[in-house]
XYZ file of C-alpha atoms in Angstrom:
76
model
C 14.797 44.145 -15.320
C 14.053 43.393 -19.821
C 10.157 43.994 -19.522
C 9.806 43.345 -23.071
C 10.474 39.250 -23.037
C 8.326 38.509 -19.828
C 4.616 37.111 -20.353
C 1.650 38.192 -18.561
C -1.277 36.086 -17.862
C -4.618 38.513 -18.329
C -8.538 38.498 -19.031
C -9.985 40.697 -21.792
C -13.170 40.503 -23.447
C -14.033 39.805 -26.952
C -15.245 43.270 -27.386
C -11.887 44.796 -26.635
C -9.758 42.209 -28.540
C -11.640 43.017 -31.877
C -11.542 46.622 -31.519
C -7.952 46.415 -30.975
C -7.265 44.189 -34.027
C -9.390 46.053 -36.145
C -7.980 49.696 -35.163
C -4.724 47.614 -36.193
C -3.116 48.269 -32.211
C -3.192 44.181 -31.914
C -2.311 40.863 -34.143
C -3.588 37.871 -33.328
C 0.491 36.781 -33.957
C 1.105 39.072 -30.957
C -0.094 36.510 -28.600
C -0.719 32.972 -27.871
C -4.296 31.171 -27.111
C -4.049 29.104 -23.802
C -6.976 26.323 -25.137
C -8.782 25.710 -28.217
C -11.605 27.124 -27.362
C -9.676 30.724 -27.356
C -8.057 30.259 -30.423
C -11.037 29.192 -32.306
C -12.726 32.405 -30.900
C -9.431 34.877 -32.102
C -9.888 33.079 -35.038
C -13.522 34.344 -35.791
C -12.683 37.237 -34.520
C -9.876 37.991 -36.728
C -11.909 37.056 -39.733
C -14.692 39.036 -38.466
C -12.277 42.593 -37.879
C -11.049 41.730 -41.406
C -14.412 41.610 -43.059
C -15.688 44.581 -41.254
C -12.420 46.705 -42.132
C -13.653 46.005 -45.901
C -16.905 46.203 -45.657
C -17.958 48.777 -42.823
C -16.905 52.155 -41.571
C -18.018 51.838 -37.755
C -16.433 50.296 -35.340
C -16.183 46.827 -34.154
C -18.885 46.410 -31.508
C -20.460 43.609 -30.596
C -23.637 44.948 -30.564
C -22.981 46.480 -34.197
C -26.475 47.105 -35.388
C -25.486 48.409 -39.173
C -27.417 46.650 -42.075
C -24.179 45.936 -43.602
C -24.121 42.371 -43.552
C -21.752 41.564 -41.275
C -22.699 39.403 -38.271
C -21.910 40.866 -34.711
C -19.537 38.832 -32.416
C -21.376 36.991 -29.759
C -20.223 34.284 -26.941
C -21.546 31.406 -27.180
């Protein structure tokens, strides 16, 4: 059985996606969003994580309270 070519339908929090992207364990090109809202949120997370990597040394979390000027990710 070739498990590397099968797809999974999973749900994962934005905070965990942000953490995995920031740590370099996951890239938006590694998965496909199933609806436009999710695609938009992933795009925003990618931009946010890139900015965090450039300007902040703290972990990516939605509750980051650092004074680095980077807005945190919140659900809308």
